[in-house]
Amino acid sequence: MLTKRVIPCLDVAAGRVVRGVKFSADKDAGDPIELARRYNTDGADELVFYDITASHEGRGLFMDLLEDCARELFIPLCVGGGLATVDDLYGVLRAGADKTSINSAAVRTPDLIDQGARRFGSQCIVLSIDAKKTVEDDGRNWWQVYVNGGRKATGIDAVAWAREGVDRGAGELVLNSIDADGTREGYDLELLSTVTGMVEVPVVASGGAGTLDHFTDAFSIGHAHAVLAASVFHYGVFSVPEVKRHLATHGLPVRL
Amino acid sequence: MSTADAIAIIDYGAGNLRSVVHAVAHAGLNAVVTDDEAVIRRAPGVILPGVGAAADTMENLVSRNLTGVIAEVISLGKPFLGVCMGMQALFTVSEEGGSHACLDILGGTVRRFAPGLSIPHMGWNQVRQVRPHPIFDGIPDGTHFYFVHSFYVDATDAQVVIGDTTYGTTFPSVIASGSLVATQFHPEKSAAGGLRLYANFGRIVRGDLGHVATRQTDTVGVA
């Protein structure tokens, strides 16, 4: 049976892993290679590297780091952060990524999804969506897409954007809840179940994991295919095996 | 390392070539990346990697003039390992993006998973070992491997299926015929189990993992 995936996410700035709270990096969380090795040994199903430095030097450091990790990690690697062109996607794939995660650039230029999927296959194109619940004066609730690291509202409906992204060729979606990110109060289950009920591709829950039950809920209530978390893993609040064992005791298939 | 005894990893522009190279090296195999027919012909074993679309794969193999040498080394009984698209390409025809003729080394059709499932089939799934084979040496039955694909092989001859996996339907995830082995999953992304599979292939190439299970009419030879 296809297992539920548990994915540690490494937000990397200037060669270090940092911890984000509501989308602003604050604390140092360690050496990326050391953490990646630990997750590999611990049975992580995949790793995400997110380059949150915008500078040219930061980019170089990040690419070196990616190459080093790819040489010794034999699980899938997804890479995101600042990827804006098909050439950018090609660059990280060549450096050892298996998938590319695109976000703001896809909102600005949706055709990047189509082009990337045509060139590298849908399985390489992960559309990452930063969404924030927005309540209108008339009480209407919706999720709005934010870009630029969660700083800029776009007026775009996240659920509609998810569907468009899949239609354009994204092979996987990551839903980052800006409200939940770094709070450890749980994934946005309503957003998750809305999107998972609507698209054919796998959906990854991101932002807000704080208890073991939050992971279970993302699968059993949100119908996610995978869960992504950062700080709870980096700081050892939970280990990957601990999360998987918890999922297993709730009847969810995992790779132990 | 000399290249004379190196396993040939066929380079036809597949996106995951480097992952395969790293994993094969980590598993202790001496390998060379090549699209040179002579090097492939001389190699003691051959790996055909792959990711992406069937039409592109076939187009690339044809334009680099590699289809003939692939058929040749397989018919001569050289140990051969196809991975993912490198497995699908071995069959008769793929329904991906219409209908594309493949290498037709094994009979069968590459079909899309039925609607109602999440597509691609992406993630870790179990391989049930339905026939013993040296490629499984030291790998427990039911081990999880990493899959990413939207199409699967419907093999004409059930005898070639040595491992299968269930995703909506049960499909062949490892096939073998003579000295040919192929996997639908990506061993290079399948942690310890995948590295072991590459190591086993290396041992088959060296001839120190017993004989490859043969079918009556096949000849097995380690070049």
Coordinates of C-alpha atoms in Angstrom, one line a residue:
Chain A
M1 CA 0.0 0.0 0.0
L2 CA 1.2 3.5 -0.8
T3 CA 2.4 5.0 2.5
K4 CA 1.7 8.4 4.0
R5 CA 4.9 10.5 3.6
V6 CA 6.6 12.4 6.4
I7 CA 8.8 15.2 5.0
P8 CA 11.2 17.4 7.0
C9 CA 11.7 20.8 5.5
L10 CA 15.0 22.6 5.7
D11 CA 14.7 26.4 5.3
V12 CA 18.2 27.4 4.4
A13 CA 19.8 30.9 4.7
A14 CA 23.5 31.6 4.2
G15 CA 24.3 27.9 4.5
R16 CA 22.4 27.3 7.7
V17 CA 19.0 25.9 8.5
V18 CA 16.8 28.6 10.1
R19 CA 13.4 28.4 11.7
G20 CA 10.5 30.4 10.5
V21 CA 7.6 31.7 12.5
K22 CA 4.8 33.1 10.5
F23 CA 7.1 33.3 7.5
S24 CA 9.9 35.3 9.0
A25 CA 13.1 33.5 9.7
D26 CA 14.4 33.9 13.2
K27 CA 16.4 31.2 14.9
D28 CA 19.3 29.1 13.7
A29 CA 18.4 25.5 13.6
G30 CA 21.6 23.8 12.6
D31 CA 23.8 22.6 9.8
P32 CA 21.9 21.5 6.8
I33 CA 24.0 18.5 5.8
E34 CA 24.1 17.2 9.4
L35 CA 20.3 17.5 9.7
A36 CA 19.8 16.0 6.2
R37 CA 21.9 13.0 7.2
R38 CA 20.0 12.5 10.4
Y39 CA 16.6 12.6 8.6
N40 CA 17.9 10.2 6.0
T41 CA 18.9 7.7 8.8
D42 CA 15.6 8.3 10.6
G43 CA 13.5 7.2 7.7
A44 CA 12.3 10.6 6.3
D45 CA 10.4 9.8 3.1
E46 CA 11.7 12.9 1.3
L47 CA 13.4 16.1 2.1
V48 CA 12.6 19.6 1.1
F49 CA 15.3 22.3 0.8
Y50 CA 14.0 25.8 0.7
D51 CA 16.5 28.5 -0.2
I52 CA 15.3 31.6 1.7
T53 CA 18.3 33.7 0.8
A54 CA 17.8 36.0 -2.1
S55 CA 21.5 37.1 -2.5
H56 CA 23.8 35.9 -5.2
E57 CA 26.4 34.6 -2.7
G58 CA 23.6 32.8 -0.8
R59 CA 22.5 31.2 -4.0
G60 CA 26.0 29.8 -4.7
L61 CA 26.3 28.4 -1.2
F62 CA 22.9 26.8 -1.5
M63 CA 23.8 25.1 -4.8
D64 CA 27.0 23.7 -3.4
L65 CA 25.1 22.4 -0.4
L66 CA 22.5 20.8 -2.6
E67 CA 25.2 19.0 -4.6
D68 CA 26.8 17.7 -1.4
C69 CA 23.5 16.5 -0.1
A70 CA 22.5 14.8 -3.3
R71 CA 25.7 12.8 -3.3
E72 CA 24.9 11.0 -0.1
L73 CA 21.2 11.1 0.3
F74 CA 19.2 8.4 -1.5
I75 CA 15.7 9.7 -0.9
P76 CA 13.8 12.2 -3.0
L77 CA 14.9 15.8 -2.7
C78 CA 12.6 18.7 -3.5
V79 CA 14.1 22.1 -3.8
G80 CA 12.4 25.5 -3.7
G81 CA 13.0 29.1 -3.0
G82 CA 13.4 31.8 -5.7
L83 CA 13.0 29.6 -8.7
A84 CA 11.7 31.9 -11.4
T85 CA 12.6 30.5 -14.8
V86 CA 12.8 27.1 -16.6
D87 CA 16.6 27.6 -16.4
D88 CA 16.4 27.9 -12.6
L89 CA 14.5 24.7 -12.5
Y90 CA 17.0 23.0 -14.7
G91 CA 19.9 24.2 -12.5
V92 CA 18.5 22.7 -9.3
L93 CA 17.5 19.4 -11.1
R94 CA 21.1 19.2 -12.4
A95 CA 22.5 19.8 -9.0
G96 CA 20.6 16.8 -7.7
A97 CA 17.0 17.8 -6.9
D98 CA 14.3 15.4 -8.0
K99 CA 11.5 17.9 -7.8
T100 CA 11.3 21.7 -8.0
S101 CA 8.9 23.7 -5.8
I102 CA 7.7 26.9 -7.4
N103 CA 5.7 29.6 -5.6
S104 CA 5.7 33.4 -6.2
A105 CA 7.1 33.1 -9.7
A106 CA 4.3 30.8 -10.7
V107 CA 1.7 33.3 -9.5
R108 CA 3.5 36.1 -11.5
T109 CA 4.0 33.8 -14.6
P110 CA 1.6 30.9 -14.5
D111 CA 3.1 29.6 -17.8
L112 CA 6.2 28.6 -15.8
I113 CA 4.2 25.6 -14.6
D114 CA 3.2 24.5 -18.1
Q115 CA 6.8 25.0 -19.4
G116 CA 8.4 23.2 -16.5
A117 CA 5.9 20.3 -16.8
R118 CA 6.5 20.0 -20.6
R119 CA 10.3 20.1 -20.2
F120 CA 10.8 17.9 -17.1
G121 CA 7.5 16.1 -16.5
S122 CA 4.8 16.9 -14.1
Q123 CA 6.4 14.8 -11.4
C124 CA 9.2 17.5 -11.2
I125 CA 6.8 20.4 -10.8
V126 CA 5.5 21.0 -7.3
L127 CA 3.3 24.0 -6.9
S128 CA 3.7 25.5 -3.4
I129 CA 0.9 27.8 -2.3
D130 CA 1.1 30.2 0.6
A131 CA -2.5 30.8 1.7
K132 CA -4.1 32.9 4.4
K133 CA -7.7 32.8 5.5
T134 CA -9.4 36.0 4.7
V135 CA -12.8 37.0 6.2
E136 CA -14.8 39.6 4.3
D137 CA -17.1 42.2 5.9
D138 CA -20.1 40.2 4.8
G139 CA -18.7 37.1 6.7
R140 CA -17.6 35.3 3.6
N141 CA -14.5 33.2 4.2
W142 CA -11.8 32.4 1.6
W143 CA -8.2 31.6 1.3
Q144 CA -6.1 34.2 -0.3
V145 CA -2.8 33.5 -2.1
Y146 CA 0.2 35.4 -0.7
V147 CA 3.6 35.8 -2.4
N148 CA 7.1 37.0 -1.5
G149 CA 7.5 34.8 1.5
G150 CA 3.9 35.4 2.7
R151 CA 4.3 39.2 2.7
K152 CA 2.2 40.2 -0.2
A153 CA -1.5 39.6 -0.8
T154 CA -2.5 38.9 -4.3
G155 CA -6.3 38.8 -4.3
I156 CA -6.1 35.4 -5.9
D157 CA -8.3 32.6 -4.5
A158 CA -6.0 29.8 -3.3
V159 CA -8.4 27.0 -4.0
A160 CA -9.0 28.2 -7.6
W161 CA -5.2 28.6 -8.0
A162 CA -4.6 25.1 -6.8
R163 CA -7.0 23.8 -9.5
E164 CA -5.4 26.0 -12.2
G165 CA -1.9 24.8 -11.2
V166 CA -2.9 21.2 -11.6
D167 CA -4.6 21.9 -14.9
R168 CA -1.4 23.6 -16.1
G169 CA 0.7 20.5 -15.2
A170 CA 1.8 20.6 -11.5
G171 CA 2.3 17.1 -10.3
E172 CA 2.0 17.9 -6.6
L173 CA 0.7 20.7 -4.4
V174 CA 2.1 22.0 -1.1
L175 CA -0.4 24.0 0.9
N176 CA 1.3 26.3 3.4
S177 CA -1.0 27.9 5.8
I178 CA 0.3 31.3 6.7
D179 CA -2.0 31.5 9.7
A180 CA -0.7 28.2 11.1
D181 CA 3.0 28.4 10.1
G182 CA 5.3 28.2 13.1
T183 CA 2.4 28.3 15.6
R184 CA 2.4 24.5 16.3
E185 CA -1.4 24.8 16.6
G186 CA -2.2 22.3 13.8
Y187 CA -2.5 22.2 10.0
D188 CA -5.3 24.1 8.3
L189 CA -7.6 21.1 7.9
E190 CA -10.4 22.9 6.2
L191 CA -8.1 24.3 3.5
L192 CA -6.6 20.8 3.1
S193 CA -9.8 18.9 2.8
T194 CA -11.2 21.5 0.4
V195 CA -8.3 21.1 -2.0
T196 CA -7.7 17.3 -1.6
G197 CA -11.4 16.8 -2.5
M198 CA -10.9 18.7 -5.7
V199 CA -7.6 17.7 -7.4
E200 CA -6.1 14.4 -8.6
V201 CA -2.5 15.1 -7.6
P202 CA -0.9 14.4 -4.2
V203 CA -1.3 17.3 -1.7
V204 CA 1.3 18.0 1.0
A205 CA 0.2 19.7 4.3
S206 CA 2.5 22.4 5.5
G207 CA 2.6 24.8 8.4
G208 CA 1.4 24.3 12.0
A209 CA 2.4 20.9 13.2
G210 CA 2.8 20.9 17.0
T211 CA 1.4 17.7 18.4
L212 CA 1.5 14.1 17.1
D213 CA -2.2 14.2 16.5
H214 CA -1.8 17.1 14.2
F215 CA 0.0 14.8 11.8
T216 CA -2.7 12.2 12.0
D217 CA -5.4 14.8 11.5
A218 CA -3.7 16.1 8.3
F219 CA -4.2 12.6 6.8
S220 CA -7.5 11.4 8.4
I221 CA -9.4 14.7 8.3
G222 CA -7.5 16.7 5.7
H223 CA -6.9 13.7 3.4
A224 CA -3.3 14.9 2.7
H225 CA -0.9 12.5 1.0
A226 CA 2.1 13.8 2.9
V227 CA 2.9 16.1 5.8
L228 CA 5.7 18.6 5.9
A229 CA 7.2 20.1 9.1
A230 CA 10.3 22.0 10.0
S231 CA 11.0 23.3 13.5
V232 CA 9.4 20.4 15.4
F233 CA 11.9 18.1 13.7
H234 CA 14.9 20.4 13.8
Y235 CA 14.6 21.0 17.5
G236 CA 13.8 17.4 18.3
V237 CA 10.3 18.0 19.6
F238 CA 9.5 14.9 17.6
S239 CA 11.6 12.5 15.6
V240 CA 10.5 11.2 12.2
P241 CA 10.2 7.6 13.6
E242 CA 8.0 8.9 16.5
V243 CA 5.6 10.6 14.1
K244 CA 5.5 7.5 11.9
R245 CA 4.8 5.2 14.8
H246 CA 2.0 7.5 15.9
L247 CA 0.5 7.4 12.5
A248 CA 0.8 3.6 12.4
T249 CA -1.0 3.2 15.7
H250 CA -3.9 5.2 14.1
G251 CA -4.0 2.7 11.2
L252 CA -2.2 4.9 8.6
P253 CA 0.2 3.1 6.3
V254 CA 3.8 4.3 6.9
R255 CA 7.3 3.1 6.0
L256 CA 8.9 2.3 9.3
Chain B
M1 CA 39.2 3.1 -11.9
S2 CA 39.5 1.8 -15.4
T3 CA 36.5 2.1 -17.7
A4 CA 37.2 -1.2 -19.4
D5 CA 35.2 -3.2 -16.7
A6 CA 32.8 -0.4 -16.0
I7 CA 29.0 -0.8 -16.2
A8 CA 27.6 1.5 -18.8
I9 CA 24.9 3.9 -17.7
I10 CA 23.2 4.9 -20.9
D11 CA 23.1 8.7 -21.3
Y12 CA 20.2 9.8 -23.5
G13 CA 19.4 13.0 -21.7
A14 CA 17.3 11.5 -18.9
G15 CA 16.8 14.0 -16.0
N16 CA 17.8 11.7 -13.2
L17 CA 21.1 10.5 -14.5
R18 CA 23.1 12.0 -11.8
S19 CA 21.0 10.4 -9.0
V20 CA 21.6 7.0 -10.6
V21 CA 25.4 7.7 -10.9
H22 CA 25.6 8.7 -7.2
A23 CA 23.7 5.7 -6.1
V24 CA 25.5 3.2 -8.2
A25 CA 28.9 4.6 -7.0
H26 CA 27.6 4.5 -3.4
A27 CA 26.7 0.8 -3.9
G28 CA 30.3 0.2 -4.9
L29 CA 29.8 -0.3 -8.6
N30 CA 32.3 0.9 -11.2
A31 CA 30.2 2.7 -13.8
V32 CA 30.6 5.0 -16.7
V33 CA 28.0 7.4 -18.2
T34 CA 28.0 7.0 -22.0
D35 CA 26.0 7.2 -25.2
D36 CA 28.8 5.5 -27.1
E37 CA 27.7 2.3 -28.7
A38 CA 31.1 0.8 -28.6
V39 CA 31.4 1.4 -24.8
I40 CA 28.0 0.0 -24.2
R41 CA 28.8 -3.1 -26.3
R42 CA 32.1 -3.6 -24.4
A43 CA 30.6 -3.1 -20.9
P44 CA 30.0 -6.1 -18.6
G45 CA 26.6 -4.7 -17.7
V46 CA 24.2 -1.9 -18.8
I47 CA 21.8 0.4 -16.9
L48 CA 19.1 2.2 -18.7
P49 CA 17.8 5.0 -16.4
G50 CA 14.8 7.1 -17.1
V51 CA 12.2 9.6 -15.9
G52 CA 9.8 11.7 -17.9
A53 CA 7.6 10.9 -20.9
A54 CA 7.6 7.8 -23.1
A55 CA 7.6 9.8 -26.4
D56 CA 10.6 11.9 -25.4
T57 CA 12.5 8.8 -24.2
M58 CA 12.0 7.0 -27.4
E59 CA 12.8 10.0 -29.5
N60 CA 16.1 10.5 -27.5
L61 CA 17.0 6.8 -27.8
V62 CA 16.3 6.9 -31.6
S63 CA 18.1 10.2 -32.2
R64 CA 21.2 9.0 -30.4
N65 CA 21.0 5.8 -32.3
L66 CA 20.8 3.6 -29.2
T67 CA 17.8 1.4 -29.8
G68 CA 19.9 -1.2 -31.8
V69 CA 22.6 -1.6 -29.3
I70 CA 20.1 -1.9 -26.4
A71 CA 18.3 -4.8 -28.2
E72 CA 21.7 -6.3 -29.1
V73 CA 23.2 -6.4 -25.6
I74 CA 20.0 -7.8 -24.2
S75 CA 19.7 -10.5 -26.8
L76 CA 23.4 -11.4 -26.1
G77 CA 22.5 -12.0 -22.5
K78 CA 24.5 -9.1 -21.0
P79 CA 23.2 -8.2 -17.5
F80 CA 20.9 -5.2 -18.1
L81 CA 18.9 -3.1 -15.6
G82 CA 16.1 -0.8 -16.7
V83 CA 14.8 1.8 -14.3
C84 CA 11.3 3.4 -14.4
M85 CA 11.0 4.8 -17.9
G86 CA 14.0 2.6 -18.7
M87 CA 11.6 -0.3 -17.8
Q88 CA 8.6 0.9 -19.7
A89 CA 10.7 1.6 -22.8
L90 CA 11.4 -2.1 -23.1
F91 CA 7.8 -3.0 -23.9
T92 CA 5.9 -3.0 -27.1
V93 CA 3.9 0.2 -26.9
S94 CA 3.1 3.0 -24.5
E95 CA -0.3 4.7 -24.3
E96 CA 1.3 7.8 -22.8
G97 CA 0.4 10.9 -24.9
G98 CA -1.3 8.8 -27.5
S99 CA 0.3 5.6 -28.7
H100 CA 4.1 5.4 -29.0
A101 CA 6.0 2.4 -30.2
C102 CA 8.7 1.3 -27.7
L103 CA 11.6 -1.1 -28.0
D104 CA 9.4 -4.2 -28.1
I105 CA 12.0 -6.4 -26.3
L106 CA 9.2 -7.6 -24.1
G107 CA 5.6 -8.0 -25.0
G108 CA 3.2 -5.6 -23.3
T109 CA 1.4 -2.3 -23.2
V110 CA 2.2 0.7 -20.9
R111 CA -1.1 1.9 -19.6
R112 CA -2.3 4.8 -17.5
F113 CA -3.7 4.2 -14.0
A114 CA -7.5 4.2 -13.9
P115 CA -9.2 7.4 -13.0
G116 CA -10.1 7.9 -9.3
L117 CA -6.6 7.5 -8.0
S118 CA -4.2 10.2 -7.2
I119 CA -1.9 10.5 -10.2
P120 CA 1.1 10.3 -10.3
H121 CA 1.5 7.3 -8.0
M122 CA 4.1 9.1 -6.0
G123 CA 5.7 7.9 -2.8
W124 CA 6.9 4.7 -1.1
N125 CA 5.1 1.5 -1.8
Q126 CA 5.8 -2.2 -1.2
V127 CA 7.2 -4.6 -3.6
R128 CA 5.9 -8.2 -3.2
Q129 CA 8.4 -10.6 -4.5
V130 CA 6.4 -13.1 -6.5
R131 CA 9.4 -15.1 -7.9
P132 CA 12.8 -15.5 -6.4
H133 CA 15.6 -13.7 -8.2
P134 CA 19.2 -12.7 -7.2
I135 CA 18.3 -9.1 -7.6
F136 CA 16.3 -9.5 -4.4
D137 CA 19.2 -10.9 -2.4
G138 CA 19.1 -9.6 1.1
I139 CA 16.0 -7.4 0.4
P140 CA 13.1 -8.5 2.6
D141 CA 9.8 -9.3 0.8
G142 CA 7.5 -6.3 1.1
T143 CA 10.3 -3.7 1.3
H144 CA 9.1 -0.2 0.4
F145 CA 10.6 1.5 -2.7
Y146 CA 10.1 5.0 -4.1
F147 CA 7.7 5.3 -7.1
V148 CA 6.9 8.3 -9.3
H149 CA 4.8 7.4 -12.4
S150 CA 1.4 7.7 -14.0
F151 CA 1.7 4.7 -16.3
Y152 CA 2.4 1.1 -15.6
V153 CA 3.4 -2.0 -17.6
D154 CA 0.8 -4.5 -18.6
A155 CA 3.1 -7.4 -19.5
T156 CA 1.8 -10.0 -22.0
D157 CA 3.8 -12.8 -20.4
A158 CA 3.1 -13.0 -16.6
Q159 CA 6.3 -15.1 -16.2
V160 CA 8.5 -12.0 -16.6
V161 CA 6.9 -10.5 -13.4
I162 CA 9.1 -11.1 -10.4
G163 CA 7.8 -8.3 -8.2
D164 CA 4.5 -6.6 -8.0
T165 CA 2.9 -3.6 -6.3
T166 CA -0.6 -2.5 -5.6
Y167 CA -2.0 0.9 -6.4
G168 CA -5.6 0.6 -7.3
T169 CA -4.5 -2.2 -9.5
T170 CA -1.7 -4.7 -9.0
F171 CA 1.0 -4.0 -11.5
P172 CA 4.5 -5.4 -12.3
S173 CA 7.1 -3.4 -10.3
V174 CA 10.1 -5.7 -11.1
I175 CA 10.4 -7.7 -14.2
A176 CA 13.1 -10.2 -15.3
S177 CA 13.7 -12.2 -18.4
G178 CA 17.0 -13.9 -19.0
S179 CA 19.7 -11.5 -17.9
L180 CA 17.4 -8.5 -18.1
V181 CA 15.9 -7.0 -14.9
A182 CA 13.9 -3.8 -14.7
T183 CA 12.2 -1.9 -11.9
Q184 CA 9.3 0.6 -12.1
F185 CA 10.5 2.3 -8.9
H186 CA 13.6 4.4 -8.5
P187 CA 16.2 2.3 -6.6
E188 CA 18.4 5.5 -6.5
K189 CA 15.8 7.2 -4.4
S190 CA 14.8 4.1 -2.3
A191 CA 17.3 4.4 0.6
A192 CA 18.9 1.2 1.8
G193 CA 16.7 -1.2 -0.2
G194 CA 17.5 0.6 -3.4
L195 CA 21.2 0.7 -2.8
R196 CA 21.1 -3.0 -2.1
L197 CA 19.4 -3.6 -5.4
Y198 CA 22.1 -1.8 -7.3
A199 CA 24.8 -3.7 -5.3
N200 CA 23.0 -6.9 -6.3
F201 CA 23.1 -5.9 -9.9
G202 CA 26.8 -5.3 -9.6
R203 CA 27.3 -8.8 -8.1
I204 CA 25.2 -10.3 -11.0
V205 CA 27.4 -8.4 -13.4
R206 CA 30.5 -9.8 -11.7
G207 CA 29.0 -13.3 -11.7
D208 CA 29.3 -13.8 -8.0
L209 CA 25.6 -13.9 -7.2
G210 CA 24.8 -17.2 -8.8
H211 CA 23.1 -17.5 -12.1
V212 CA 20.4 -15.2 -13.2
A213 CA 17.1 -17.1 -13.3
T214 CA 16.8 -18.2 -16.9
R215 CA 14.0 -19.2 -19.2
Q216 CA 14.5 -22.3 -21.3
T217 CA 15.5 -20.6 -24.5
D218 CA 17.6 -17.8 -23.1
T219 CA 21.3 -18.0 -22.9
V220 CA 23.0 -16.3 -20.0
G221 CA 26.5 -15.0 -20.4
V222 CA 28.5 -12.5 -18.4
A223 CA 30.6 -10.7 -20.9

